[in-house]
Coordinates of C-alpha atoms in Angstrom, one line a residue:
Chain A
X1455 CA -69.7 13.9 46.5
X1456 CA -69.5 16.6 43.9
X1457 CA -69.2 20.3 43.9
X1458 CA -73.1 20.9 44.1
X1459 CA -73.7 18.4 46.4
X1460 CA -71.2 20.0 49.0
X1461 CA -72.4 23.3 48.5
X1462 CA -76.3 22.1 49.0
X1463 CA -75.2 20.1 52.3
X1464 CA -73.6 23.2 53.5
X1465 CA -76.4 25.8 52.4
X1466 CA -78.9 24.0 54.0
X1467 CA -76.9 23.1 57.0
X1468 CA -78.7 23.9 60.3
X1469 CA -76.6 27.1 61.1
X1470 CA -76.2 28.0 57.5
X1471 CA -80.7 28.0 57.0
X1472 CA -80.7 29.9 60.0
X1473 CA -78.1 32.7 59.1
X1474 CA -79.8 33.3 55.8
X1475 CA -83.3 33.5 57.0
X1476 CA -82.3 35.5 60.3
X1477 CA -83.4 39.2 59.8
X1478 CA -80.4 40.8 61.9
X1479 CA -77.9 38.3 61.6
X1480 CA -76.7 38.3 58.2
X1481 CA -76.6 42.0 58.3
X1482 CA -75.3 42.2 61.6
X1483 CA -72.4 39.9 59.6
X1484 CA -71.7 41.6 57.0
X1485 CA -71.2 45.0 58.7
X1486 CA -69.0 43.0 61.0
X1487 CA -67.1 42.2 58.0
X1488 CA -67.1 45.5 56.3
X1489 CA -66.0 46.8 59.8
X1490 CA -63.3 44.6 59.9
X1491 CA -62.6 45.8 56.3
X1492 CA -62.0 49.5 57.6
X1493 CA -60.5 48.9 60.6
X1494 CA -57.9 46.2 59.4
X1495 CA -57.6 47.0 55.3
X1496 CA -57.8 50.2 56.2
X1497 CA -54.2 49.0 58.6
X1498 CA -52.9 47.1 56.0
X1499 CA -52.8 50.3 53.6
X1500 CA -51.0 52.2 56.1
X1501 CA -48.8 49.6 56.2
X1502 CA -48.8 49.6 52.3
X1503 CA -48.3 53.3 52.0
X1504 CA -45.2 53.0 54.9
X1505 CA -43.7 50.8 52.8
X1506 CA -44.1 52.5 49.6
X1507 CA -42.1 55.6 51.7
X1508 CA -45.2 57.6 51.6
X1509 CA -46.4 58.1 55.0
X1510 CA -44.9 57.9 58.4
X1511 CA -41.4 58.2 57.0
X1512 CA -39.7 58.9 60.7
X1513 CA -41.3 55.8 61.6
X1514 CA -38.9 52.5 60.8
X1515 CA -40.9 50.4 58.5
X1516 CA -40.2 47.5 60.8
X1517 CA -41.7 49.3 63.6
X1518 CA -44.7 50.4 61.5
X1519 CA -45.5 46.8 60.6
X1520 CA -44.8 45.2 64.0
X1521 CA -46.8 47.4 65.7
X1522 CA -50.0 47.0 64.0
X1523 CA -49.7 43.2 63.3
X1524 CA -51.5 41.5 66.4
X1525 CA -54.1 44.0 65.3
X1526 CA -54.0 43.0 61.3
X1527 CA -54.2 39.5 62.8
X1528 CA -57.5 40.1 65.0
X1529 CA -58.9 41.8 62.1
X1530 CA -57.9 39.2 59.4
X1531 CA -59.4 36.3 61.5
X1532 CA -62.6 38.3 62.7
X1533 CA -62.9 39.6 59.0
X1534 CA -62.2 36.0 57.4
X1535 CA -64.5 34.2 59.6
X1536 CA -67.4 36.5 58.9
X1537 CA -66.8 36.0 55.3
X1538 CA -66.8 32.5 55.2
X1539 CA -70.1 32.5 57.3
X1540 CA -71.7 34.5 54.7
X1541 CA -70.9 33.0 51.9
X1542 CA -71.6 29.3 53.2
X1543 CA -74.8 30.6 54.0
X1544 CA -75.5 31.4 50.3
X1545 CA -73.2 28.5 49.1
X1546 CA -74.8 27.1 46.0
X1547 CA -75.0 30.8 44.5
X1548 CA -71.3 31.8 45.3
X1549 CA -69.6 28.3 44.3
X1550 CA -70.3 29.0 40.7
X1551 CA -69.8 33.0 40.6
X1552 CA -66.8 33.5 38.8
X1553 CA -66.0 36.9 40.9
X1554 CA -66.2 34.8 44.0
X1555 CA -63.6 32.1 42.8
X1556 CA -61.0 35.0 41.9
X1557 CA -61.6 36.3 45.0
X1558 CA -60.4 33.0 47.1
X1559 CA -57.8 32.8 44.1
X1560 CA -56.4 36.1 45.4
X1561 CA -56.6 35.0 49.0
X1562 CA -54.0 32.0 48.4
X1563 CA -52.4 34.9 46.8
X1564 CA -52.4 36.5 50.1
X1565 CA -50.6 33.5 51.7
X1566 CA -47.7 33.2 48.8
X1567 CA -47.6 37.3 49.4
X1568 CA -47.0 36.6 53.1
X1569 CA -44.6 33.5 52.5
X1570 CA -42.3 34.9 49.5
X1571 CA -41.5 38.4 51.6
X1572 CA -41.5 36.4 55.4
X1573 CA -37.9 37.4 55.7
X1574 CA -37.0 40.1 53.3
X1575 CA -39.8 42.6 54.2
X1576 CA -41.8 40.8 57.2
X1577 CA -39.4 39.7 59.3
X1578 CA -38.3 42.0 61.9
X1579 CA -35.3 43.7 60.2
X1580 CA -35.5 47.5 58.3
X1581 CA -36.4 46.4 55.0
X1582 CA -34.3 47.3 51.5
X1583 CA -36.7 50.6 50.2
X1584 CA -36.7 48.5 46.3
X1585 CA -38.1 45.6 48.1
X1586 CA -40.7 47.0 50.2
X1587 CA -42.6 48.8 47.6
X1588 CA -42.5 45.5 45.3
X1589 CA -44.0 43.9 48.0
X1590 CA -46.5 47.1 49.2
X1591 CA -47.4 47.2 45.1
X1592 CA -48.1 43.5 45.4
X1593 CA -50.3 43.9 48.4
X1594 CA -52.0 46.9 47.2
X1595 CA -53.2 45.0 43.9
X1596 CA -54.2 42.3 45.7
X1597 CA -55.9 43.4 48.8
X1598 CA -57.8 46.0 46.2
X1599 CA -58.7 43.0 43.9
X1600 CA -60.1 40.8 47.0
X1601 CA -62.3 44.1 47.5
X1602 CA -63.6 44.3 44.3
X1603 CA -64.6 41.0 43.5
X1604 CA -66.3 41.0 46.9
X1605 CA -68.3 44.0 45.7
X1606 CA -68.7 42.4 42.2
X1607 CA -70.1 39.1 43.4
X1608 CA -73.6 40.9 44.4
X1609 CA -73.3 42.0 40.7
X1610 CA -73.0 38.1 38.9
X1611 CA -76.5 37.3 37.2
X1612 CA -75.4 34.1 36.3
X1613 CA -78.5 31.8 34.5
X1614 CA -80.8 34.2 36.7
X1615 CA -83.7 35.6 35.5
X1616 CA -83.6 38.3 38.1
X1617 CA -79.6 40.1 39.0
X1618 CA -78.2 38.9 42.3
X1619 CA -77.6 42.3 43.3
X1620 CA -81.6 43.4 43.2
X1621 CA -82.1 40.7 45.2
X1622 CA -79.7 42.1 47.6
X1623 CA -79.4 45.6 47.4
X1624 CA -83.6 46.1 47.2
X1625 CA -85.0 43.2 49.5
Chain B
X43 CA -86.2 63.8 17.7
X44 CA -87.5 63.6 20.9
X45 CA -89.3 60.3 20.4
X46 CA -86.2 58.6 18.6
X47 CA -84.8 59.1 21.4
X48 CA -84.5 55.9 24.0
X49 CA -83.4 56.5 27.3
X50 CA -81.9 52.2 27.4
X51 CA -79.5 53.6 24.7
X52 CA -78.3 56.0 27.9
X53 CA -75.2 54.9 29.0
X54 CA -75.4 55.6 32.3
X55 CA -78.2 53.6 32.4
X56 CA -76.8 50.7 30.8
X57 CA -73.3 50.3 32.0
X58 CA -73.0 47.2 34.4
X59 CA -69.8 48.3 36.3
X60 CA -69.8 52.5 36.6
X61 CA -72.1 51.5 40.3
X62 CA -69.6 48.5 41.5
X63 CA -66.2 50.6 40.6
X64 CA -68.2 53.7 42.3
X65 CA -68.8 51.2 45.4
X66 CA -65.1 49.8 44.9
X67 CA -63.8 53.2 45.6
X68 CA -65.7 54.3 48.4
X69 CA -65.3 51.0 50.3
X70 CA -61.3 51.7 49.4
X71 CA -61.6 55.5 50.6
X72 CA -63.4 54.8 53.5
X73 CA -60.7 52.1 54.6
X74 CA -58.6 54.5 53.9
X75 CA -59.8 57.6 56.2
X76 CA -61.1 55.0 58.9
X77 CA -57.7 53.1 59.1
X78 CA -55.4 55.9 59.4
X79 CA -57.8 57.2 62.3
X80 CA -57.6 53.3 64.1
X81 CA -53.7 53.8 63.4
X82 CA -53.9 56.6 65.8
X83 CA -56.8 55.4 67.9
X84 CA -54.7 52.5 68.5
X85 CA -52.0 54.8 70.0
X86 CA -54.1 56.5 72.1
X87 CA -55.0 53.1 73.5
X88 CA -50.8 52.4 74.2
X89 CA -50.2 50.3 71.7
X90 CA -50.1 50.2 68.0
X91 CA -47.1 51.8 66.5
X92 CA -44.2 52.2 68.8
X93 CA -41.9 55.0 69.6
X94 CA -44.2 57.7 68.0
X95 CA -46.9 59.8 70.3
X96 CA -50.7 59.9 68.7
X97 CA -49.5 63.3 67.8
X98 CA -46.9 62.5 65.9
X99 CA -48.5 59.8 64.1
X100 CA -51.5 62.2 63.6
X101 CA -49.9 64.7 61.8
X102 CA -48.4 62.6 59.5
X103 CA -51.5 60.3 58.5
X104 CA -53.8 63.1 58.7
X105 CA -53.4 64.3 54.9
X106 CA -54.5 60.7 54.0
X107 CA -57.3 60.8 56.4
X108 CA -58.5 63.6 54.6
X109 CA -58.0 62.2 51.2
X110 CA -60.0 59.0 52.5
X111 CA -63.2 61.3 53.7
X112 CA -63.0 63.2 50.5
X113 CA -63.2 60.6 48.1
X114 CA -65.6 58.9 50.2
X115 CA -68.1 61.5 51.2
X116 CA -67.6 62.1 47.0
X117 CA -67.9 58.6 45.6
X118 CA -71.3 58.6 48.5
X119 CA -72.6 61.8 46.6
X120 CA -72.5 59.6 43.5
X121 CA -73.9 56.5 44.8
X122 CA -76.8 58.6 46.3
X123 CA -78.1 60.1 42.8
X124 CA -78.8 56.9 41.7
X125 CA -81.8 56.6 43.4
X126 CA -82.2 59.8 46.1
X127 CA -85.6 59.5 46.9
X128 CA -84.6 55.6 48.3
X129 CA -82.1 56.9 50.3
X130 CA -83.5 59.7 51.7
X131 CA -86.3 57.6 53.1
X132 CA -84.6 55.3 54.4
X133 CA -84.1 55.5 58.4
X134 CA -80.5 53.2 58.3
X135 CA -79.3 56.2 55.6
X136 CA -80.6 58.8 57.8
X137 CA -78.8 57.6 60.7
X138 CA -75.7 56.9 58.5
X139 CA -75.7 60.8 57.9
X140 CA -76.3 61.8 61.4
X141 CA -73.3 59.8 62.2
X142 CA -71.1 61.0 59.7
X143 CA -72.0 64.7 60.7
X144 CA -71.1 63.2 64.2
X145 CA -68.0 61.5 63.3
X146 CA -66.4 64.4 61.3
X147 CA -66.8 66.9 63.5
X148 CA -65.7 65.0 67.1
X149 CA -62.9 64.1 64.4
X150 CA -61.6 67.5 64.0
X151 CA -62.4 69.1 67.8
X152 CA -62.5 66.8 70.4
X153 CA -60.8 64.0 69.0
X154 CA -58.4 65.8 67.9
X155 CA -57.8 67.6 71.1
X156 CA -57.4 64.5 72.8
X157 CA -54.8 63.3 70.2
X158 CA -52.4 67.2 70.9
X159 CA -53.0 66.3 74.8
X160 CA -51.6 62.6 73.7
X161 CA -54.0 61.0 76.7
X162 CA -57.5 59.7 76.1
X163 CA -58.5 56.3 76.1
X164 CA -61.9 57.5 75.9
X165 CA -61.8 59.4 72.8
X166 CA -60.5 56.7 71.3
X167 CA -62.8 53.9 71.7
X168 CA -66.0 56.9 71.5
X169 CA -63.9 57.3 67.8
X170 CA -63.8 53.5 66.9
X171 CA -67.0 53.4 68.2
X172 CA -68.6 55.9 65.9
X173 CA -66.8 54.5 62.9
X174 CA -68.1 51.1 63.4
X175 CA -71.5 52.4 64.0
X176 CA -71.3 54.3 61.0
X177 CA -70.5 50.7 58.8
X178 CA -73.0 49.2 60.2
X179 CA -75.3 51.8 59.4
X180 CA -73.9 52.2 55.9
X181 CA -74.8 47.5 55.6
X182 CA -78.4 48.2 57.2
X183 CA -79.4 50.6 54.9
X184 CA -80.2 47.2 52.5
X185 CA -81.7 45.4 55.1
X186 CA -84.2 48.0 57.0

């Protein structure tokens, strides 16, 4: 099985057909997932600006960030899940758009992000103020980038006669 | 003059990413404003950030709050000259405004209110509410 063949068998999977051709669904989806966007980016950039010394400077950043991470945590799954059902749903057009492969690029990026500061920054302890804003600069870029890209895939034309985002943005 | 003149050669008209950075900032902004407010929201609700009342937390988030619903109501503003006539007839936008009227000003008086009294598990989820209704809303607005 190649690359196009598992992107067909999953675009016109059952739940995948119906999801794309459901009026309120997809919609319903995708303002799940911007939702989860606002509510739990928006969380992560407090987090971000914390440790950056920014905002909430009374606040230990160790507090800051173990306060809000069950939450980050609903949001990232919720957020993550949605995504994934939208873009299987439409998997033969996203598998080849570039801004959508830099986009899951930069969500292993996430992982390493998470993995490299587990202890220094993450891990339950007050943080050292040069670390925390390497890893809050880190974050920021590539949080920011994952938005972007997921903005910029509507805007891939690809071998189209007609520009993805038309077809999106005008019905 | 006039007729060697070809609006194609317009820039604006021609420059693939000035609309997605323009989106890319108010999705950004409006994370921004929204999360700061579920920051608070979320101590209103006991729990969240500990050790810190929703009034503490408020006043210090609230500059970036404001920041967030400048940029986005700005970057919107933008968005909305590209094609007004679109947006004004469409009923998602519509509602999209009525909420955002809605949103900013139970923001600043009752919300608020509730945040000084630090008590209000109400206000809190009528605030997540209306800034979830508000996305959703702002997603329909391509699909009504």
């Amino acid at each position: 099985m190649n690359i196009a063949e598992i992107t067909h068998a999953i675009q016109f999977s059952g739940w995948a057909t119906d999801l794309r051709e459901s009026a309120l669904a997809y919609p319903i989806i995708m303002s799940l997932h911007l939702t989860m966007i606002a509510f739990f980016g928006g969380l992560i950039l407090v987090t971000d600006l914390r440790l950056l010394g920014l905002i909430l400077r009374d606040v230990p950043a160790a507090d800051v960030i173990r306060g809000l991470r069950p939450w980050k945590q609903l949001g990232f799954v919720v957020m993550v899940t949605c995504g994934l059902l939208l873009a299987g749903s439409k998997a033969e057009q996203y598998a080849p758009n570039p801004y959508f492969q830099i986009k899951i690029l930069l969500l292993f990026c996430v992982a390493v992000h998470a993995l490299a500061f587990r202890r220094s920054v993450y891990g339950g302890a007050e943080p050292r103020p040069g670390t925390a804003k390497l890893a809050a600069y880190l974050s920021l870029a590539i949080w920011l980038g994952i938005m972007s890209m997921g903005r910029w895939i509507a805007y891939y034309e690809g071998d189209r006669d007609k520009p993805v985002a038309q077809a999106v943005v005008r019905q | 003059m006039l007729l060697a003149y070809d609006p194609a050669t317009n820039p604006l008209n021609n420059n693939e990413w000035a609309f997605p950075l323009t989106e890319c900032v108010h999705v950004a902004s409006m994370a921004m404003a929204i999360g700061t407010i579920v920051a608070v929201d979320l101590r209103l609700l006991g729990t969240g950030i500990p050790g810190r009342s929703a009034a503490q937390l408020s006043r210090e988030t609230e500059v970036w709050t404001l920041i967030g619903f400048v940029l986005v109501i700005l970057t919107g503003m933008v968005i909305f000259t590209t094609d007004p006539v679109l947006y004004l007839h469409n009923e998602s936008f519509q509602a999209k405004m009525a909420l955002l009227l809605a949103g900013l000003v139970y923001h600043y008086t009752l919300h608020k209110r509730a945040v000084q009294a630090g008590r209000g598990t109400l206000a809190a989820v009528v605030s997540l509410l209306i800034w979830a209704s508000l996305v959703f809303s702002a997603i329909f607005i391509a699909f009504v």
